[in-house]
PDB file of C-alpha atoms in Angstrom:
ATOM      1  CA  MET A 516       4.742   5.748  46.946  1.00  0.00           C
ATOM      2  CA  SER A 517       2.563   8.465  48.462  1.00  0.00           C
ATOM      3  CA  HIS A 518       5.169  10.954  47.284  1.00  0.00           C
ATOM      4  CA  PHE A 519       4.718   9.597  43.764  1.00  0.00           C
ATOM      5  CA  LEU A 520       0.908   9.749  44.007  1.00  0.00           C
ATOM      6  CA  ALA A 521       1.034  13.329  45.275  1.00  0.00           C
ATOM      7  CA  MET A 522       2.664  14.480  42.004  1.00  0.00           C
ATOM      8  CA  GLY A 523       4.237  17.465  43.712  1.00  0.00           C
ATOM      9  CA  GLY A 524       0.810  18.809  44.670  1.00  0.00           C
ATOM     10  CA  TYR A 525      -0.617  18.469  41.154  1.00  0.00           C
ATOM     11  CA  ALA A 526      -2.282  15.066  41.701  1.00  0.00           C
ATOM     12  CA  ALA A 527      -5.744  16.586  41.137  1.00  0.00           C
ATOM     13  CA  TYR A 528      -4.721  17.511  37.582  1.00  0.00           C
ATOM     14  CA  VAL A 529      -2.267  14.796  36.541  1.00  0.00           C
ATOM     15  CA  TRP A 530      -4.266  11.700  37.532  1.00  0.00           C
ATOM     16  CA  PRO A 531      -7.628  12.781  36.059  1.00  0.00           C
ATOM     17  CA  ALA A 532      -5.780  13.530  32.790  1.00  0.00           C
ATOM     18  CA  TYR A 533      -4.374   9.996  32.727  1.00  0.00           C
ATOM     19  CA  ALA A 534      -7.761   8.558  33.726  1.00  0.00           C
ATOM     20  CA  VAL A 535      -9.491  10.310  30.816  1.00  0.00           C
ATOM     21  CA  PHE A 536      -6.812   9.074  28.412  1.00  0.00           C
ATOM     22  CA  PHE A 537      -7.229   5.436  29.461  1.00  0.00           C
ATOM     23  CA  ILE A 538     -11.024   5.437  29.810  1.00  0.00           C
ATOM     24  CA  VAL A 539     -11.539   6.973  26.362  1.00  0.00           C
ATOM     25  CA  LEU A 540      -9.075   4.608  24.673  1.00  0.00           C
ATOM     26  CA  VAL A 541     -10.432   1.474  26.388  1.00  0.00           C
ATOM     27  CA  ALA A 542     -13.981   2.433  25.359  1.00  0.00           C
ATOM     28  CA  ASP A 543     -12.777   3.124  21.823  1.00  0.00           C
ATOM     29  CA  TYR A 544     -11.042  -0.239  21.667  1.00  0.00           C
ATOM     30  CA  LEU A 545     -13.948  -2.297  23.011  1.00  0.00           C
ATOM     31  CA  ALA A 546     -16.731  -0.687  20.957  1.00  0.00           C
ATOM     32  CA  PRO A 547     -16.072  -2.448  17.601  1.00  0.00           C
ATOM     33  CA  GLY A 548     -15.834  -5.879  19.262  1.00  0.00           C
ATOM     34  CA  ILE A 549     -19.332  -5.473  20.678  1.00  0.00           C
ATOM     35  CA  ARG A 550     -20.600  -4.251  17.311  1.00  0.00           C
ATOM     36  CA  ARG A 551     -18.982  -7.207  15.512  1.00  0.00           C
ATOM     37  CA  ARG A 552     -20.527  -9.800  17.831  1.00  0.00           C
ATOM     38  CA  ARG A 553     -23.968  -8.216  17.467  1.00  0.00           C
ATOM     39  CA  GLN A 554     -23.710  -8.232  13.682  1.00  0.00           C
ATOM     40  CA  LEU A 555     -22.706 -11.892  13.568  1.00  0.00           C
ATOM     41  CA  ARG A 556     -25.540 -12.809  15.959  1.00  0.00           C
ATOM     42  CA  GLU A 557     -28.062 -11.024  13.763  1.00  0.00           C
ATOM     43  CA  LEU A 558     -26.663 -12.690  10.650  1.00  0.00           C
ATOM     44  CA  ARG A 559     -26.945 -16.120  12.262  1.00  0.00           C
ATOM     45  CA  ALA A 560     -30.555 -15.393  13.236  1.00  0.00           C
ATOM     46  CA  ARG A 561     -31.288 -14.385   9.648  1.00  0.00           C
ATOM     47  CA  LEU A 562     -29.683 -17.556   8.292  1.00  0.00           C
ATOM     48  CA  ALA A 563     -31.627 -19.681  10.775  1.00  0.00           C
ATOM     49  CA  ARG A 564     -34.907 -18.070   9.696  1.00  0.00           C
ATOM     50  CA  GLN A 565     -33.986 -18.678   6.072  1.00  0.00           C
ATOM     51  CA  SER A 566     -33.267 -22.367   6.537  1.00  0.00           C
ATOM     52  CA  ALA A 567     -36.438 -22.840   8.629  1.00  0.00           C
ATOM     53  CA  ARG A 568     -38.470 -21.309   5.828  1.00  0.00           C
ATOM     54  CA  GLN A 569     -36.839 -23.630   3.331  1.00  0.00           C
ATOM     55  CA  GLN A 570     -37.687 -26.692   5.425  1.00  0.00           C
ATOM     56  CA  ARG A 571     -41.346 -25.717   5.581  1.00  0.00           C
ATOM     57  CA  ASN A 572     -41.696 -25.392   1.813  1.00  0.00           C
ATOM     58  CA  PRO A 573     -38.776 -27.127   0.043  1.00  0.00           C
ATOM     59  CA  THR A 574     -39.552 -25.445  -3.319  1.00  0.00           C
ATOM     60  CA  PRO A 575     -39.219 -21.706  -2.648  1.00  0.00           C
ATOM     61  CA  SER A 576     -41.816 -19.603  -4.429  1.00  0.00           C
ATOM     62  CA  SER A 577     -39.352 -16.869  -5.269  1.00  0.00           C
TER      63      SER A 577
ATOM     64  CA  MET B1127      -7.387  -0.347 -11.631  1.00  0.00           C
ATOM     65  CA  ALA B1128      -4.115   1.026 -12.899  1.00  0.00           C
ATOM     66  CA  ASN B1129      -1.552  -1.681 -13.540  1.00  0.00           C
ATOM     67  CA  TRP B1130       1.299  -0.007 -11.678  1.00  0.00           C
ATOM     68  CA  ILE B1131      -0.301  -0.990  -8.396  1.00  0.00           C
ATOM     69  CA  PRO B1132       1.358  -4.221  -7.215  1.00  0.00           C
ATOM     70  CA  LEU B1133      -0.788  -7.302  -7.184  1.00  0.00           C
ATOM     71  CA  TRP B1134      -0.446  -7.916  -3.440  1.00  0.00           C
ATOM     72  CA  LEU B1135      -1.691  -4.427  -2.675  1.00  0.00           C
ATOM     73  CA  HIS B1136      -4.608  -4.971  -4.998  1.00  0.00           C
ATOM     74  CA  LYS B1137      -5.426  -8.233  -3.234  1.00  0.00           C
ATOM     75  CA  LEU B1138      -5.175  -6.592   0.183  1.00  0.00           C
ATOM     76  CA  GLY B1139      -7.965  -4.267  -0.899  1.00  0.00           C
ATOM     77  CA  SER B1140     -10.345  -7.199  -1.122  1.00  0.00           C
ATOM     78  CA  PRO B1141     -12.544  -7.323   2.009  1.00  0.00           C
ATOM     79  CA  PRO B1142     -12.116 -11.022   3.001  1.00  0.00           C
ATOM     80  CA  ILE B1143      -8.318 -10.850   2.619  1.00  0.00           C
ATOM     81  CA  PHE B1144      -8.058  -7.591   4.533  1.00  0.00           C
ATOM     82  CA  TYR B1145     -10.339  -8.993   7.225  1.00  0.00           C
ATOM     83  CA  ARG B1146      -7.941 -11.895   7.819  1.00  0.00           C
ATOM     84  CA  PHE B1147      -4.839  -9.684   7.505  1.00  0.00           C
ATOM     85  CA  ALA B1148      -6.223  -7.186  10.043  1.00  0.00           C
ATOM     86  CA  GLY B1149      -7.224 -10.017  12.365  1.00  0.00           C
ATOM     87  CA  THR B1150      -3.670 -11.406  12.546  1.00  0.00           C
ATOM     88  CA  LEU B1151      -1.965  -8.016  12.814  1.00  0.00           C
ATOM     89  CA  ARG B1152      -4.281  -6.474  15.403  1.00  0.00           C
ATOM     90  CA  PRO B1153      -3.187  -8.370  18.554  1.00  0.00           C
ATOM     91  CA  TRP B1154       0.488  -7.703  17.720  1.00  0.00           C
ATOM     92  CA  ALA B1155      -0.123  -4.001  17.258  1.00  0.00           C
ATOM     93  CA  LEU B1156      -2.043  -3.805  20.530  1.00  0.00           C
ATOM     94  CA  GLY B1157       0.536  -5.857  22.434  1.00  0.00           C
ATOM     95  CA  LEU B1158       3.394  -3.716  21.201  1.00  0.00           C
ATOM     96  CA  ALA B1159       1.392  -0.543  21.940  1.00  0.00           C
ATOM     97  CA  LEU B1160       0.779  -1.671  25.528  1.00  0.00           C
ATOM     98  CA  LEU B1161       4.431  -2.628  25.996  1.00  0.00           C
ATOM     99  CA  LEU B1162       5.744   0.667  24.641  1.00  0.00           C
ATOM    100  CA  GLY B1163       3.025   2.607  26.476  1.00  0.00           C
ATOM    101  CA  ALA B1164       3.994   0.993  29.791  1.00  0.00           C
ATOM    102  CA  ALA B1165       7.672   1.759  29.196  1.00  0.00           C
ATOM    103  CA  ALA B1166       6.860   5.355  28.247  1.00  0.00           C
ATOM    104  CA  LEU B1167       4.691   5.858  31.334  1.00  0.00           C
ATOM    105  CA  TYR B1168       7.400   4.441  33.596  1.00  0.00           C
ATOM    106  CA  GLY B1169       9.926   6.760  31.974  1.00  0.00           C
ATOM    107  CA  GLY B1170       7.605   9.743  32.074  1.00  0.00           C
ATOM    108  CA  LEU B1171       6.005   9.386  35.482  1.00  0.00           C
ATOM    109  CA  VAL B1172       8.825   7.801  37.480  1.00  0.00           C
ATOM    110  CA  LEU B1173      12.231   8.285  35.873  1.00  0.00           C
ATOM    111  CA  ALA B1174      11.934  11.758  34.336  1.00  0.00           C
ATOM    112  CA  PRO B1175      12.744  14.595  36.756  1.00  0.00           C
ATOM    113  CA  ALA B1176      10.219  17.301  37.623  1.00  0.00           C
ATOM    114  CA  ASP B1177      10.258  20.417  35.458  1.00  0.00           C
ATOM    115  CA  TYR B1178      12.049  23.398  36.980  1.00  0.00           C
ATOM    116  CA  GLN B1179       9.106  25.709  36.292  1.00  0.00           C
ATOM    117  CA  GLN B1180       6.046  23.488  36.122  1.00  0.00           C
ATOM    118  CA  GLY B1181       6.951  20.911  38.791  1.00  0.00           C
ATOM    119  CA  ASP B1182       5.167  17.607  38.276  1.00  0.00           C
ATOM    120  CA  ALA B1183       2.203  19.104  36.412  1.00  0.00           C
ATOM    121  CA  TYR B1184       4.163  18.952  33.173  1.00  0.00           C
ATOM    122  CA  ARG B1185       3.859  15.135  33.262  1.00  0.00           C
ATOM    123  CA  ILE B1186       0.513  15.555  31.487  1.00  0.00           C
ATOM    124  CA  ILE B1187       2.666  16.204  28.403  1.00  0.00           C
ATOM    125  CA  PHE B1188       3.273  12.455  27.980  1.00  0.00           C
ATOM    126  CA  ILE B1189      -0.366  11.911  27.014  1.00  0.00           C
ATOM    127  CA  HIS B1190      -1.375  15.393  25.880  1.00  0.00           C
ATOM    128  CA  VAL B1191       1.220  15.830  23.136  1.00  0.00           C
ATOM    129  CA  PRO B1192       1.025  12.285  21.673  1.00  0.00           C
ATOM    130  CA  SER B1193      -2.788  12.622  21.616  1.00  0.00           C
ATOM    131  CA  ALA B1194      -2.517  15.962  19.850  1.00  0.00           C
ATOM    132  CA  TRP B1195      -0.117  14.499  17.287  1.00  0.00           C
ATOM    133  CA  MET B1196      -2.503  11.604  16.722  1.00  0.00           C
ATOM    134  CA  SER B1197      -5.470  13.961  16.308  1.00  0.00           C
ATOM    135  CA  LEU B1198      -3.644  15.569  13.364  1.00  0.00           C
ATOM    136  CA  PHE B1199      -2.087  12.372  12.011  1.00  0.00           C
ATOM    137  CA  ILE B1200      -5.408  10.510  11.961  1.00  0.00           C
ATOM    138  CA  TYR B1201      -7.042  13.446  10.213  1.00  0.00           C
ATOM    139  CA  GLY B1202      -4.360  13.214   7.529  1.00  0.00           C
ATOM    140  CA  VAL B1203      -4.958   9.476   7.106  1.00  0.00           C
ATOM    141  CA  MET B1204      -8.710  10.050   6.991  1.00  0.00           C
ATOM    142  CA  ALA B1205      -8.402  12.775   4.349  1.00  0.00           C
ATOM    143  CA  LEU B1206      -6.015  10.685   2.241  1.00  0.00           C
ATOM    144  CA  ALA B1207      -8.267   7.605   2.430  1.00  0.00           C
ATOM    145  CA  SER B1208     -11.254   9.857   1.606  1.00  0.00           C
ATOM    146  CA  PHE B1209      -9.450  11.127  -1.472  1.00  0.00           C
ATOM    147  CA  ILE B1210      -8.660   7.576  -2.612  1.00  0.00           C
ATOM    148  CA  ALA B1211     -12.258   6.566  -1.914  1.00  0.00           C
ATOM    149  CA  LEU B1212     -13.686   9.430  -3.944  1.00  0.00           C
ATOM    150  CA  VAL B1213     -11.314   9.064  -6.905  1.00  0.00           C
ATOM    151  CA  TRP B1214     -10.980   5.280  -7.230  1.00  0.00           C
ATOM    152  CA  ARG B1215     -14.171   4.190  -5.421  1.00  0.00           C
ATOM    153  CA  ILE B1216     -12.329   1.595  -3.359  1.00  0.00           C
ATOM    154  CA  LYS B1217     -14.608   0.210  -0.664  1.00  0.00           C
ATOM    155  CA  LEU B1218     -11.758  -0.440   1.755  1.00  0.00           C
ATOM    156  CA  ALA B1219     -10.565   3.183   1.522  1.00  0.00           C
ATOM    157  CA  GLU B1220     -14.075   4.363   2.384  1.00  0.00           C
ATOM    158  CA  VAL B1221     -14.160   2.076   5.404  1.00  0.00           C
ATOM    159  CA  VAL B1222     -10.697   3.179   6.582  1.00  0.00           C
ATOM    160  CA  ALA B1223     -11.663   6.850   6.252  1.00  0.00           C
ATOM    161  CA  MET B1224     -14.978   6.494   8.065  1.00  0.00           C
ATOM    162  CA  GLU B1225     -13.631   4.278  10.838  1.00  0.00           C
ATOM    163  CA  SER B1226     -10.672   6.601  11.437  1.00  0.00           C
ATOM    164  CA  ALA B1227     -13.050   9.427  12.360  1.00  0.00           C
ATOM    165  CA  PRO B1228     -14.194   8.080  15.772  1.00  0.00           C
ATOM    166  CA  ILE B1229     -10.594   7.275  16.786  1.00  0.00           C
ATOM    167  CA  GLY B1230      -9.468  10.742  15.724  1.00  0.00           C
ATOM    168  CA  ALA B1231     -12.367  12.287  17.619  1.00  0.00           C
ATOM    169  CA  ALA B1232     -11.381  10.282  20.710  1.00  0.00           C
ATOM    170  CA  PHE B1233      -7.781  11.536  20.545  1.00  0.00           C
ATOM    171  CA  THR B1234      -8.923  15.121  19.924  1.00  0.00           C
ATOM    172  CA  PHE B1235     -11.241  14.906  22.911  1.00  0.00           C
ATOM    173  CA  VAL B1236      -8.403  13.548  25.079  1.00  0.00           C
ATOM    174  CA  THR B1237      -6.153  16.371  23.842  1.00  0.00           C
ATOM    175  CA  LEU B1238      -8.695  19.030  24.791  1.00  0.00           C
ATOM    176  CA  VAL B1239      -9.493  17.545  28.211  1.00  0.00           C
ATOM    177  CA  THR B1240      -5.872  16.894  29.208  1.00  0.00           C
ATOM    178  CA  GLY B1241      -4.925  20.334  27.910  1.00  0.00           C
ATOM    179  CA  SER B1242      -7.644  21.839  30.045  1.00  0.00           C
ATOM    180  CA  LEU B1243      -6.410  19.912  33.086  1.00  0.00           C
ATOM    181  CA  TRP B1244      -2.910  21.182  32.386  1.00  0.00           C
ATOM    182  CA  GLY B1245      -4.029  24.744  31.684  1.00  0.00           C
ATOM    183  CA  LYS B1246      -5.848  25.193  34.984  1.00  0.00           C
ATOM    184  CA  PRO B1247      -2.785  24.956  37.278  1.00  0.00           C
ATOM    185  CA  MET B1248      -0.368  26.570  34.767  1.00  0.00           C
ATOM    186  CA  TRP B1249      -2.369  29.354  33.138  1.00  0.00           C
ATOM    187  CA  GLY B1250      -5.069  29.681  35.802  1.00  0.00           C
ATOM    188  CA  THR B1251      -7.881  28.864  33.392  1.00  0.00           C
ATOM    189  CA  TRP B1252      -9.549  25.727  32.022  1.00  0.00           C
ATOM    190  CA  TRP B1253     -10.189  27.282  28.657  1.00  0.00           C
ATOM    191  CA  THR B1254      -9.327  30.342  26.620  1.00  0.00           C
ATOM    192  CA  TRP B1255     -10.240  31.266  23.032  1.00  0.00           C
ATOM    193  CA  ASP B1256      -6.673  31.148  21.897  1.00  0.00           C
ATOM    194  CA  ALA B1257      -5.668  30.150  18.338  1.00  0.00           C
ATOM    195  CA  ARG B1258      -4.283  26.710  19.224  1.00  0.00           C
ATOM    196  CA  LEU B1259      -7.150  25.740  21.497  1.00  0.00           C
ATOM    197  CA  THR B1260      -9.844  27.041  19.170  1.00  0.00           C
ATOM    198  CA  SER B1261      -8.422  25.354  16.072  1.00  0.00           C
ATOM    199  CA  GLU B1262      -8.169  22.066  17.978  1.00  0.00           C
ATOM    200  CA  LEU B1263     -11.827  22.456  18.980  1.00  0.00           C
ATOM    201  CA  VAL B1264     -12.694  23.055  15.306  1.00  0.00           C
ATOM    202  CA  LEU B1265     -10.846  19.807  14.559  1.00  0.00           C
ATOM    203  CA  LEU B1266     -13.124  17.976  17.006  1.00  0.00           C
ATOM    204  CA  PHE B1267     -16.180  19.479  15.311  1.00  0.00           C
ATOM    205  CA  LEU B1268     -14.840  18.416  11.907  1.00  0.00           C
ATOM    206  CA  TYR B1269     -14.482  14.842  13.151  1.00  0.00           C
ATOM    207  CA  LEU B1270     -17.991  14.945  14.614  1.00  0.00           C
ATOM    208  CA  GLY B1271     -19.287  16.408  11.347  1.00  0.00           C
ATOM    209  CA  VAL B1272     -17.731  13.568   9.347  1.00  0.00           C
ATOM    210  CA  ILE B1273     -19.207  10.967  11.730  1.00  0.00           C
ATOM    211  CA  GLY B1274     -22.633  12.653  11.678  1.00  0.00           C
ATOM    212  CA  LEU B1275     -22.749  13.057   7.914  1.00  0.00           C
ATOM    213  CA  TYR B1276     -21.737   9.424   7.418  1.00  0.00           C
ATOM    214  CA  HIS B1277     -24.634   8.221   9.563  1.00  0.00           C
ATOM    215  CA  ALA B1278     -27.159  10.710   8.149  1.00  0.00           C
ATOM    216  CA  PHE B1279     -27.654   8.754   4.929  1.00  0.00           C
ATOM    217  CA  GLU B1280     -29.796   5.662   4.508  1.00  0.00           C
ATOM    218  CA  ASP B1281     -27.247   4.238   2.068  1.00  0.00           C
ATOM    219  CA  ARG B1282     -23.913   3.826   3.843  1.00  0.00           C
ATOM    220  CA  ARG B1283     -21.771   4.199   0.751  1.00  0.00           C
ATOM    221  CA  GLN B1284     -23.531   7.403  -0.229  1.00  0.00           C
ATOM    222  CA  GLY B1285     -22.995   8.677   3.310  1.00  0.00           C
ATOM    223  CA  ALA B1286     -19.323   7.716   3.120  1.00  0.00           C
ATOM    224  CA  ARG B1287     -18.885   9.735  -0.078  1.00  0.00           C
ATOM    225  CA  ALA B1288     -20.516  12.844   1.380  1.00  0.00           C
ATOM    226  CA  ALA B1289     -18.482  12.548   4.595  1.00  0.00           C
ATOM    227  CA  ALA B1290     -15.286  11.903   2.605  1.00  0.00           C
ATOM    228  CA  PHE B1291     -15.838  15.193   0.804  1.00  0.00           C
ATOM    229  CA  LEU B1292     -16.187  17.041   4.125  1.00  0.00           C
ATOM    230  CA  ALA B1293     -13.021  15.323   5.399  1.00  0.00           C
ATOM    231  CA  ILE B1294     -11.036  16.548   2.384  1.00  0.00           C
ATOM    232  CA  VAL B1295     -12.314  20.121   2.698  1.00  0.00           C
ATOM    233  CA  GLY B1296     -11.554  20.117   6.426  1.00  0.00           C
ATOM    234  CA  ILE B1297      -7.864  19.302   5.854  1.00  0.00           C
ATOM    235  CA  VAL B1298      -7.157  23.066   5.682  1.00  0.00           C
ATOM    236  CA  ASN B1299      -7.579  23.081   9.447  1.00  0.00           C
ATOM    237  CA  VAL B1300      -4.642  20.712  10.016  1.00  0.00           C
ATOM    238  CA  PRO B1301      -1.847  23.176   9.134  1.00  0.00           C
ATOM    239  CA  ILE B1302      -3.771  25.872  11.017  1.00  0.00           C
ATOM    240  CA  VAL B1303      -3.649  23.770  14.195  1.00  0.00           C
ATOM    241  CA  HIS B1304       0.010  22.954  13.655  1.00  0.00           C
ATOM    242  CA  PHE B1305       1.254  26.462  12.893  1.00  0.00           C
ATOM    243  CA  SER B1306      -1.182  28.368  15.145  1.00  0.00           C
ATOM    244  CA  VAL B1307       1.483  28.780  17.818  1.00  0.00           C
ATOM    245  CA  ASN B1308       3.794  30.469  15.292  1.00  0.00           C
ATOM    246  CA  TRP B1309       1.238  32.513  13.374  1.00  0.00           C
ATOM    247  CA  TRP B1310      -0.556  34.021  16.337  1.00  0.00           C
ATOM    248  CA  ASN B1311       0.526  35.189  19.707  1.00  0.00           C
ATOM    249  CA  THR B1312      -0.999  32.456  21.847  1.00  0.00           C
ATOM    250  CA  LEU B1313      -1.075  31.424  25.463  1.00  0.00           C
ATOM    251  CA  HIS B1314      -0.199  27.902  24.367  1.00  0.00           C
ATOM    252  CA  GLN B1315       3.528  27.221  24.398  1.00  0.00           C
ATOM    253  CA  GLY B1316       5.390  26.632  21.140  1.00  0.00           C
ATOM    254  CA  SER B1317       6.621  23.281  19.850  1.00  0.00           C
ATOM    255  CA  THR B1318       9.156  21.619  22.101  1.00  0.00           C
ATOM    256  CA  VAL B1319       9.925  18.712  19.823  1.00  0.00           C
ATOM    257  CA  ARG B1320      11.162  19.553  16.362  1.00  0.00           C
ATOM    258  CA  ILE B1321      11.658  17.251  13.414  1.00  0.00           C
ATOM    259  CA  LEU B1322      14.315  19.531  11.939  1.00  0.00           C
ATOM    260  CA  GLY B1323      16.990  20.621  14.351  1.00  0.00           C
ATOM    261  CA  PRO B1324      17.484  19.765  17.994  1.00  0.00           C
ATOM    262  CA  SER B1325      14.484  19.519  20.332  1.00  0.00           C
ATOM    263  CA  LYS B1326      14.214  21.950  23.223  1.00  0.00           C
ATOM    264  CA  MET B1327      13.832  19.187  25.760  1.00  0.00           C
ATOM    265  CA  SER B1328      16.098  17.030  27.888  1.00  0.00           C
ATOM    266  CA  GLY B1329      16.593  13.405  26.818  1.00  0.00           C
ATOM    267  CA  ASP B1330      15.039  12.101  30.058  1.00  0.00           C
ATOM    268  CA  MET B1331      11.766  13.689  29.040  1.00  0.00           C
ATOM    269  CA  LEU B1332      12.117  13.255  25.292  1.00  0.00           C
ATOM    270  CA  TRP B1333      12.392   9.470  25.068  1.00  0.00           C
ATOM    271  CA  PRO B1334       9.168   8.743  27.014  1.00  0.00           C
ATOM    272  CA  LEU B1335       7.382  11.277  24.825  1.00  0.00           C
ATOM    273  CA  LEU B1336       8.597   9.730  21.576  1.00  0.00           C
ATOM    274  CA  THR B1337       7.952   6.192  22.855  1.00  0.00           C
ATOM    275  CA  MET B1338       4.403   7.221  23.743  1.00  0.00           C
ATOM    276  CA  MET B1339       4.010   8.618  20.240  1.00  0.00           C
ATOM    277  CA  LEU B1340       4.957   5.215  18.804  1.00  0.00           C
ATOM    278  CA  ALA B1341       2.580   3.504  21.229  1.00  0.00           C
ATOM    279  CA  THR B1342      -0.351   5.708  20.191  1.00  0.00           C
ATOM    280  CA  LYS B1343       0.436   5.072  16.503  1.00  0.00           C
ATOM    281  CA  LEU B1344       0.361   1.307  17.109  1.00  0.00           C
ATOM    282  CA  TYR B1345      -2.798   1.697  19.161  1.00  0.00           C
ATOM    283  CA  TYR B1346      -4.384   3.496  16.226  1.00  0.00           C
ATOM    284  CA  ILE B1347      -3.537   0.560  13.935  1.00  0.00           C
ATOM    285  CA  ALA B1348      -5.033  -1.914  16.416  1.00  0.00           C
ATOM    286  CA  SER B1349      -8.190   0.125  16.960  1.00  0.00           C
ATOM    287  CA  LEU B1350      -8.631   0.943  13.270  1.00  0.00           C
ATOM    288  CA  PHE B1351      -8.268  -2.699  12.235  1.00  0.00           C
ATOM    289  CA  GLY B1352     -10.876  -3.789  14.770  1.00  0.00           C
ATOM    290  CA  ARG B1353     -13.285  -1.160  13.502  1.00  0.00           C
ATOM    291  CA  VAL B1354     -12.603  -1.943   9.849  1.00  0.00           C
ATOM    292  CA  ARG B1355     -13.240  -5.638  10.495  1.00  0.00           C
ATOM    293  CA  ALA B1356     -16.609  -4.910  12.118  1.00  0.00           C
ATOM    294  CA  ASP B1357     -17.534  -2.562   9.285  1.00  0.00           C
ATOM    295  CA  LEU B1358     -16.536  -5.017   6.550  1.00  0.00           C
ATOM    296  CA  LEU B1359     -18.772  -7.682   8.119  1.00  0.00           C
ATOM    297  CA  ALA B1360     -21.695  -5.256   8.062  1.00  0.00           C
ATOM    298  CA  LEU B1361     -21.074  -4.109   4.496  1.00  0.00           C
ATOM    299  CA  GLU B1362     -20.622  -7.611   3.136  1.00  0.00           C
ATOM    300  CA  SER B1363     -23.186  -9.447   5.301  1.00  0.00           C
ATOM    301  CA  GLY B1364     -24.740 -11.066   2.231  1.00  0.00           C
ATOM    302  CA  LYS B1365     -21.481 -12.592   1.048  1.00  0.00           C
ATOM    303  CA  ASP B1366     -20.346 -16.180   1.578  1.00  0.00           C
ATOM    304  CA  TRP B1367     -17.157 -15.356   3.488  1.00  0.00           C
ATOM    305  CA  VAL B1368     -19.115 -13.454   6.150  1.00  0.00           C
ATOM    306  CA  ARG B1369     -21.581 -16.334   6.421  1.00  0.00           C
ATOM    307  CA  GLN B1370     -18.711 -18.736   7.009  1.00  0.00           C
ATOM    308  CA  ILE B1371     -17.333 -16.533   9.786  1.00  0.00           C
ATOM    309  CA  ALA B1372     -20.759 -16.301  11.425  1.00  0.00           C
ATOM    310  CA  GLU B1373     -21.136 -20.086  11.341  1.00  0.00           C
ATOM    311  CA  ALA B1374     -17.594 -20.745  12.538  1.00  0.00           C
ATOM    312  CA  GLU B1375     -18.094 -18.384  15.484  1.00  0.00           C
ATOM    313  CA  GLU B1376     -21.289 -20.163  16.520  1.00  0.00           C
ATOM    314  CA  ARG B1377     -19.531 -23.505  16.846  1.00  0.00           C
ATOM    315  CA  ARG B1378     -17.036 -22.039  19.302  1.00  0.00           C
TER     316      ARG B1378
END
């Protein structure tokens, strides 16, 4: 195992390369999910405000 | 819309249908990408023998080369979608083009960093202004330019059209990156894997490389679909289908 991790003396180059690859791709994959949830939350808040306004004055002025 | 385009393709261009389609396909693409990626890494890091000149340092190839291929492939997809968006004004094509840019930028960044980490032990330098390296850096700047231009406009669709134009103009850089190792005398090694003719690589090293290429392609589909879904929700937030999704998600 330690022989494998040593990468023939190139561990300091091989493993950081793989780390960068995975960190960048994981961040890339997770970003849109966070964005999507935020958008839906904001939309729900907007809808809630809308329906509250309608309850206060049932005949909208607009 | 021209009538030679099949009806199903036309329907797939509609945001709510594509949203559902992308939602079902995405987990499969990611699952398959992870499976193939794991197999490729096992083959590349464990099974493949060390290189007779580069020792174990060459193992960076299994992420460096697939990332580099993806950086060019995604640019091609982005430019093609940009062209479709500009000519036929299809909203989905705009979204695909603009959401491909960050993924392409990510792969280009990975290519440059892993290349640098490979260059230090092999060439003795992190960076050199060689044709391949410089054109790949220009590719990163093109991606960043497309992303920046897209977000510089108040109106998203106007921004998408301006950025799509830049993406199309920038396509000239793609063949430059690809052929730079043949056209100029560079420090970067030439292509090892060839589409035409036999590859200059042993099978033990070739199959993990090609499997990783498939895995990154599938990853791109998964990532792109997630991004397109988020973007479609934002673009169509006033529509009924988005409202239904927002309400359905609240109940969960």
